[in-house]
XYZ file of C-alpha atoms in Angstrom:
407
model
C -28.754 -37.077 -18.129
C -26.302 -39.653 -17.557
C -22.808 -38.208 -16.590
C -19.618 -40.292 -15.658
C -18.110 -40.568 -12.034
C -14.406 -38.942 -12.999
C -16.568 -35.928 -14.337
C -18.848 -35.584 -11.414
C -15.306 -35.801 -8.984
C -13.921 -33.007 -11.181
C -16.526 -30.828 -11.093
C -16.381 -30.992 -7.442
C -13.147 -30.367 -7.159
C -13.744 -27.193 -9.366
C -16.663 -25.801 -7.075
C -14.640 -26.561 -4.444
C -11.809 -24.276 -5.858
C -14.586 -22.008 -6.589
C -15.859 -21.562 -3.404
C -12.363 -21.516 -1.587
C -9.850 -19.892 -3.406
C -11.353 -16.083 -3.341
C -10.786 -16.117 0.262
C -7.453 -15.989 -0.097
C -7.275 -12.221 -0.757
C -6.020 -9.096 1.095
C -9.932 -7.234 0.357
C -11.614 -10.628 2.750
C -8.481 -10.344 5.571
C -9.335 -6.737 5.707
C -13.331 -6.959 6.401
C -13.392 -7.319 9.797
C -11.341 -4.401 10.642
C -13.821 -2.009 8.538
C -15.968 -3.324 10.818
C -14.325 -3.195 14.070
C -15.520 -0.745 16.528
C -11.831 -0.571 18.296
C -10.868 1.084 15.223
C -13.236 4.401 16.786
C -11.407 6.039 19.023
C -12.718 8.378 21.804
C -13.077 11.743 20.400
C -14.143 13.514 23.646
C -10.632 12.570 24.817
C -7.847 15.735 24.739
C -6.153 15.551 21.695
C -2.283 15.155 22.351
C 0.348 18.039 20.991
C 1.656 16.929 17.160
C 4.447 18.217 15.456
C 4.128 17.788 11.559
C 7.293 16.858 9.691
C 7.320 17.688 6.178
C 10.711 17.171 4.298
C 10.390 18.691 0.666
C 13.733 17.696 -1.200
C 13.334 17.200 -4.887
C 9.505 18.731 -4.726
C 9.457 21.986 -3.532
C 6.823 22.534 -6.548
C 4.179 20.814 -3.919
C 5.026 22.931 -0.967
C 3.133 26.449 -1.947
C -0.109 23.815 -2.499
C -0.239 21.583 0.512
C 1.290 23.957 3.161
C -1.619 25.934 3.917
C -3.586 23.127 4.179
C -1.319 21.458 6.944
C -1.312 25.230 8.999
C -5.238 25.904 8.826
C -6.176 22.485 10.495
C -9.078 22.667 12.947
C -6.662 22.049 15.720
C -5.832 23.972 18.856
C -2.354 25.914 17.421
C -0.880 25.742 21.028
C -0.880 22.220 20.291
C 0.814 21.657 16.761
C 3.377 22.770 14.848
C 4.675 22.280 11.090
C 7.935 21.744 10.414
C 9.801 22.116 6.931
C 12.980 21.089 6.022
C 13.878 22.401 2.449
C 17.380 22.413 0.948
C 19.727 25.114 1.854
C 20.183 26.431 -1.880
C 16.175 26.782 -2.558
C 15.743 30.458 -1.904
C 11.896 30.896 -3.678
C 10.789 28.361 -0.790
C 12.380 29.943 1.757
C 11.254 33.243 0.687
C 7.510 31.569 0.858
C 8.497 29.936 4.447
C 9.390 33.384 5.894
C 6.009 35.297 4.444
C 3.734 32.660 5.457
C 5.676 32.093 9.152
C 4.536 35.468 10.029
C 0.654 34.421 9.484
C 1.238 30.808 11.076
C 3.415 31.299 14.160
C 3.344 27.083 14.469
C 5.198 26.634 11.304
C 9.272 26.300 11.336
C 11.565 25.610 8.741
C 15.178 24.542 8.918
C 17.609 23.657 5.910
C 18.861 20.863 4.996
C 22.862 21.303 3.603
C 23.420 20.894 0.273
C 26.691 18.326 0.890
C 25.747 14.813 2.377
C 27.150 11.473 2.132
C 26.297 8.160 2.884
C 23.130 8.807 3.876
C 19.942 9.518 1.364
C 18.945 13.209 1.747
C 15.463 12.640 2.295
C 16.003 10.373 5.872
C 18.932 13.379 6.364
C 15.819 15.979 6.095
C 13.747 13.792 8.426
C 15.961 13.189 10.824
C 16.816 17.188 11.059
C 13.251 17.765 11.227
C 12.855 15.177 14.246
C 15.619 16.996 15.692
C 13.963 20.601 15.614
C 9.957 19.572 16.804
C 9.027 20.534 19.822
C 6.365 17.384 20.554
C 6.811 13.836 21.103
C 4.307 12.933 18.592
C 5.399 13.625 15.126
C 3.560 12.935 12.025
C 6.039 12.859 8.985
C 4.303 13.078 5.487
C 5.416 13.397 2.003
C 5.116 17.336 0.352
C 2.744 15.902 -2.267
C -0.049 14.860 -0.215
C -2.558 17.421 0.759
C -5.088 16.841 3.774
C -8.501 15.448 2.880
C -10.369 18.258 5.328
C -9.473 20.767 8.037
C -10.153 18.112 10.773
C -7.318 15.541 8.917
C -5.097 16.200 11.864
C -7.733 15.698 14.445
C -8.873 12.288 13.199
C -5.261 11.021 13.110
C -4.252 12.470 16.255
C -6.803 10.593 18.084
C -5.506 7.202 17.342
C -2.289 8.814 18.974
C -3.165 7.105 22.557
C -0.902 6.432 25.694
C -1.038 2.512 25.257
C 0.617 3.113 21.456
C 4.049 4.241 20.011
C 2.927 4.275 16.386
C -0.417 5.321 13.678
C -0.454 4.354 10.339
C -2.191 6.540 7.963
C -3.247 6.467 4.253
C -2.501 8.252 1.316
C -4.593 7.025 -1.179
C -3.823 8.827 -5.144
C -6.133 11.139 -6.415
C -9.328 9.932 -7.749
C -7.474 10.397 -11.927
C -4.678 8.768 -11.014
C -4.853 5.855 -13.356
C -6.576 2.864 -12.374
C -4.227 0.441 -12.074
C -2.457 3.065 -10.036
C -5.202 3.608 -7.463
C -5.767 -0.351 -7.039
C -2.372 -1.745 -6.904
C -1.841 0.689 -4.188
C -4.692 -0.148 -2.398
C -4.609 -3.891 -2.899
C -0.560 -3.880 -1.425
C -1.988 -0.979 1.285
C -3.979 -3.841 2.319
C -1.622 -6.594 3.257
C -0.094 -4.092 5.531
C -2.904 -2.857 7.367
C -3.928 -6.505 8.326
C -0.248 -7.326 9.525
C -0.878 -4.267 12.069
C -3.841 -4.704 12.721
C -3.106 -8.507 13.495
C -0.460 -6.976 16.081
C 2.580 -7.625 13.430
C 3.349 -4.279 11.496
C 5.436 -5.343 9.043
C 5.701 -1.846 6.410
C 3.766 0.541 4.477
C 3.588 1.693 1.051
C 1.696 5.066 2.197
C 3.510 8.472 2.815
C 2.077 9.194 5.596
C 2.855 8.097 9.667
C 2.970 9.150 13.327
C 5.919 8.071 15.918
C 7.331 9.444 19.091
C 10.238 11.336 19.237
C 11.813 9.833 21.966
C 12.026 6.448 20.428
C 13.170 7.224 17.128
C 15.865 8.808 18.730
C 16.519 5.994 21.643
C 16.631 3.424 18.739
C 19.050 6.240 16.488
C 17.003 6.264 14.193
C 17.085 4.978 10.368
C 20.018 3.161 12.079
C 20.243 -0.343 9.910
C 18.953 1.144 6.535
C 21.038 4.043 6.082
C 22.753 2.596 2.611
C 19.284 2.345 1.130
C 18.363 5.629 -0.690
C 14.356 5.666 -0.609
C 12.009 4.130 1.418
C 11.371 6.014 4.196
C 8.267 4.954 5.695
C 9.034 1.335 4.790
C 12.083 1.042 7.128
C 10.070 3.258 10.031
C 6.713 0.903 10.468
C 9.344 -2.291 10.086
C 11.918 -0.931 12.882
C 9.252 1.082 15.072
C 6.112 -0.617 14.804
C 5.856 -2.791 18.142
C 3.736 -6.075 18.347
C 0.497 -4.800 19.946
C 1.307 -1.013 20.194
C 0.531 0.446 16.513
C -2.652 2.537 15.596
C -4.282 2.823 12.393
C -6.038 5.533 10.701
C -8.245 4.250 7.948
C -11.959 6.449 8.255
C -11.419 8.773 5.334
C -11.303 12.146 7.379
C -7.661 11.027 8.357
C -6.815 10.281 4.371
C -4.035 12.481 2.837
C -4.663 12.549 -0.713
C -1.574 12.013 -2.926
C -0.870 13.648 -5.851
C -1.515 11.761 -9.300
C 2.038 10.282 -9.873
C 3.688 10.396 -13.276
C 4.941 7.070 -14.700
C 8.871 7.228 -13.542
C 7.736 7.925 -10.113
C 5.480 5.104 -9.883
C 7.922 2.853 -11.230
C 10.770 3.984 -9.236
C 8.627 3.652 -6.018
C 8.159 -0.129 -7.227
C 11.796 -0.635 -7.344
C 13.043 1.145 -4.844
C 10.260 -1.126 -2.766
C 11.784 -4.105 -4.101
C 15.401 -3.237 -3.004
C 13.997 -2.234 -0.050
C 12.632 -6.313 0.966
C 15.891 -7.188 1.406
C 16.367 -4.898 4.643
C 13.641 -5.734 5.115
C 12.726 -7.771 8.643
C 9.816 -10.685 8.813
C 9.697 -10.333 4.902
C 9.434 -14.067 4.675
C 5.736 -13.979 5.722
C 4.562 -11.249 3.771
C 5.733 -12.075 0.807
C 4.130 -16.180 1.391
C 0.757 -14.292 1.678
C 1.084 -12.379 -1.303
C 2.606 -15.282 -3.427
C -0.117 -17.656 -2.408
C -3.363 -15.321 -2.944
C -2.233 -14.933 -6.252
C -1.177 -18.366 -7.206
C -3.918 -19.941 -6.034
C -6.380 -17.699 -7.916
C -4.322 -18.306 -11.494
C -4.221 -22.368 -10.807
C -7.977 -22.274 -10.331
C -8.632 -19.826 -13.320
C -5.935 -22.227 -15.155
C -7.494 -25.303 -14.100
C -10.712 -24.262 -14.880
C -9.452 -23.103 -18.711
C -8.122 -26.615 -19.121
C -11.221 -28.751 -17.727
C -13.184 -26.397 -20.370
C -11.470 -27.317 -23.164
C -11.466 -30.847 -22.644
C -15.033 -30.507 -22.134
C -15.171 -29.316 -25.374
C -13.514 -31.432 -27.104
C -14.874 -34.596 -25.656
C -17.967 -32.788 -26.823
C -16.870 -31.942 -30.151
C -15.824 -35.730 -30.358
C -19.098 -36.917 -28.906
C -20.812 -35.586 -31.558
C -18.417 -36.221 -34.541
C -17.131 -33.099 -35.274
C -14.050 -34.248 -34.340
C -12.831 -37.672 -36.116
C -11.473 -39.894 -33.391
C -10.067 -43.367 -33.162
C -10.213 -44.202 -29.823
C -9.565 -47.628 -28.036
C -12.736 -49.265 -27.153
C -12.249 -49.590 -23.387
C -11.938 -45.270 -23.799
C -15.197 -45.576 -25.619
C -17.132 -47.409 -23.439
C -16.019 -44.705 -19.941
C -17.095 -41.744 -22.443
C -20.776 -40.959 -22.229
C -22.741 -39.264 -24.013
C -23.024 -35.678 -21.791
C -19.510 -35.894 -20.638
C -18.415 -33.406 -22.566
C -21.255 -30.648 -21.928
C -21.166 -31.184 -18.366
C -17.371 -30.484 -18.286
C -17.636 -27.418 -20.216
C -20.885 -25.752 -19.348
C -20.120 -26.909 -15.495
C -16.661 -25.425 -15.383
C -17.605 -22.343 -17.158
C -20.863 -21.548 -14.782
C -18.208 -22.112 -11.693
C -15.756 -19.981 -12.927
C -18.364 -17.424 -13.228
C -19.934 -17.970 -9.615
C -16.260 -17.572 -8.578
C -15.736 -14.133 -10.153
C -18.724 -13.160 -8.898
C -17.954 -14.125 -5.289
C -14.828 -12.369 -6.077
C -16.555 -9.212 -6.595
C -18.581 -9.565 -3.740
C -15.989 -10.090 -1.243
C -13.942 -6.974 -3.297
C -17.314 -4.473 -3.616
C -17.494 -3.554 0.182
C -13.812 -2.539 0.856
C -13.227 -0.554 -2.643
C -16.543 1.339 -2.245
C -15.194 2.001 1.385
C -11.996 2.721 -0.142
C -13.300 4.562 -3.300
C -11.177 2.317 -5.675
C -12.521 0.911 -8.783
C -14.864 -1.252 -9.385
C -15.298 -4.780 -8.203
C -15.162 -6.399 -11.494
C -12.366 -3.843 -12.801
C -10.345 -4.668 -9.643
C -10.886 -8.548 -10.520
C -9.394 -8.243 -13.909
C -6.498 -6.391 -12.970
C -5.370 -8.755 -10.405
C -5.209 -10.812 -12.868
C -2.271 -9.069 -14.437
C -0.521 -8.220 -10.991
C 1.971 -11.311 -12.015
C 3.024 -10.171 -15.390
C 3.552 -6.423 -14.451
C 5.882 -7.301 -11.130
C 7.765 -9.815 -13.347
C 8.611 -6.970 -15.881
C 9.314 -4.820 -13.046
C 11.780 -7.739 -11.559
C 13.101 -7.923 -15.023
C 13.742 -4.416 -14.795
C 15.181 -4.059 -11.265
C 17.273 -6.969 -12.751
C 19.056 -5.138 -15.546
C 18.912 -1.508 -13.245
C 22.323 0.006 -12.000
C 22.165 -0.690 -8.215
C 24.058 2.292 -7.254
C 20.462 3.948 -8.189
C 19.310 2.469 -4.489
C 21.773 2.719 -2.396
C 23.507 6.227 -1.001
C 27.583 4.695 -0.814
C 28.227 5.962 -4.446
C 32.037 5.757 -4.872
């Protein structure tokens, strides 16, 4: 078979794209740290006292679920409380708060007032319950996230170490959460837990993380985000998280399972996420990584569509099924397998690409209990078109929606 130099060059180019461009992805950055050993931490060593921050505003419908969960941890109770700060008009959850405190003599509760301005009531709730903990180690967490086990606390706490002033945790949605759900939050989960782990914390999209006391405090706090009305734990890993000094908790007896979200929550969380870059610090790097895995996967899939059709229709040509009056000199570089080698060769690379795809993807979702490999590879496709109707939408949205100075 006799094939023409420009094809043979482009074909090479393609495997070369093949073979290149799936390792720019957050699921091959994150191998080595399922595999790192440092990630085990000593468990003989004395587990340090935790105070447990839960601030319920706007889902106290969670708290009668979860609580009991948080106060029956296989933990010594000298050594942790639970702390809930509810709003000061719901009665039916302080009424559950007093009947339960008298079984669990590590759980508090304070109120949150029902009057506050210029501040979002959820950091107001967290703050208050940093106030009233008796530790230096706090965990905050979101009400609707329930422990994976009774030893949740344990496994987190132990990443809690002298040398470190922050953990990261998960919070990974219930297994029927939708799909898209579950992997979109993993796959952005996953750009964050290789910033830490490279000694950079940048953020978090999970509901779930430990900090001392005594520095949130020192540094006052959400101090430098207060006009943005939602996320939290964003603003906490990006101001708190020191180069070198942040834990994470990723074996899945330190998971908190979150609640299946319904579709306004999911989409608020997006956009209050977006609004939230902008306060964002060393957002310039993140978002290059994120741009550039996913632009160079859609210029080779792109690239690869176009090669194929040009291999098919210097085929179709080849063999006269498509009239064509070309100049000679074109005649003479066109040869006779031209065609099928551009077509059938792009299309077999494009399918030893996906599958390299799913190999590099297989190991972390199964670790992560995800979707599937192949499932995962077809929604990424998408990621593009759904953030660009969700910048669309952020767009058009009332800003006063993000930020807590409401005239």
């Amino acid at each position: 078979m006799i094939i023409s130099i420009p094809v043979i060059i482009a074909l090479g180019v393609l495997l070369l794209l093949a073979v290149v461009t799936p390792l720019f992805s957050p699921f091959r950055r994150v191998k080595g740290l399922l595999n790192n050993e440092d990630t085990e931490e000593d468990s003989s060593a004395e587990l340090p006292q935790v105070s447990i921050v839960l601030a319920e505003h706007d889902c106290s419908f969670y708290l009668q679920k979860v609580l009991p969960r948080y106060l029956s941890q296989d933990y010594p109770a000298d050594r942790y409380q639970v702390v809930v700060v509810i709003d000061q008009s719901d009665t039916q959850s302080e009424d559950y708060l007093k009947i339960l405190s008298e079984q669990y003599p590590q759980l508090y509760y304070t109120k949150l007032p029902d009057s506050s301005r210029y501040v979002s009531r959820k950091k107001l709730g967290l703050t208050l319950g940093l106030r009233a903990v008796r530790f230096d180690w706090v965990l905050i967490a979101d009400v609707d996230c329930r422990p994976s086990s009774n030893g949740w606390l344990a496994a987190m706490a132990r990443h809690a170490t002298a040398e470190r002033n922050m953990v990261i945790g998960m919070t990974p949605y219930e297994y029927d959460s939708p799909r898209y759900y579950r992997f979109e939050h993993l796959r952005t989960m996953l750009y964050h837990l290789h910033s830490a782990w490279s000694g950079q914390p940048f953020s978090t999209n999970q509901s779930v993380v430990m900090l001392r006391r005594s520095e949130f405090f020192e540094k006052k706090g959400f101090l430098g985000n207060l006009e943005f009305a939602r996320a939290e734990y964003e603003f906490l890993v990006n101001k708190f998280g020191a180069e070198g000094k942040c834990g994470i908790a990723i074996e899945p007896e330190s998971w908190l399972e979150q609640y299946e979200p319904t579709s306004e929550y999911w989409t608020m969380k997006r956009l209050y996420a977006i609004d939230a870059l902008k306060g964002l610090q060393r957002a310039t790097w993140f978002k290059t990584k994120f741009k550039t895995d996913l632009m160079l996967m859609h210029v080779y899939n792109v690239l690869t569509l176009i090669v194929m059709a040009c291999g098919g229709v210097l085929a179709a040509v080849q063999y006269g099924a498509i009239p064509a009056e070309l100049p000679a000199v074109i005649k003479a570089a066109v040869l006779q397998y031209d065609g099928l080698a551009l077509a059938g060769g792009s299309a077999l690379l494009w399918i030893i690409s996906l599958i390299e795809r799913c190999c590099i993807y297989s190991s972390v979702l199964e670790y992560f209990g995800s979707v599937g490999s192949l499932s995962a590879v077809i929604m990424e496709w998408g990621i593009n078109l759904r953030n660009a109707v969700l910048r669309v939408r952020y767009m058009f949205a009332d800003k006063t929606d993000f930020i807590t100075h409401k005239l």
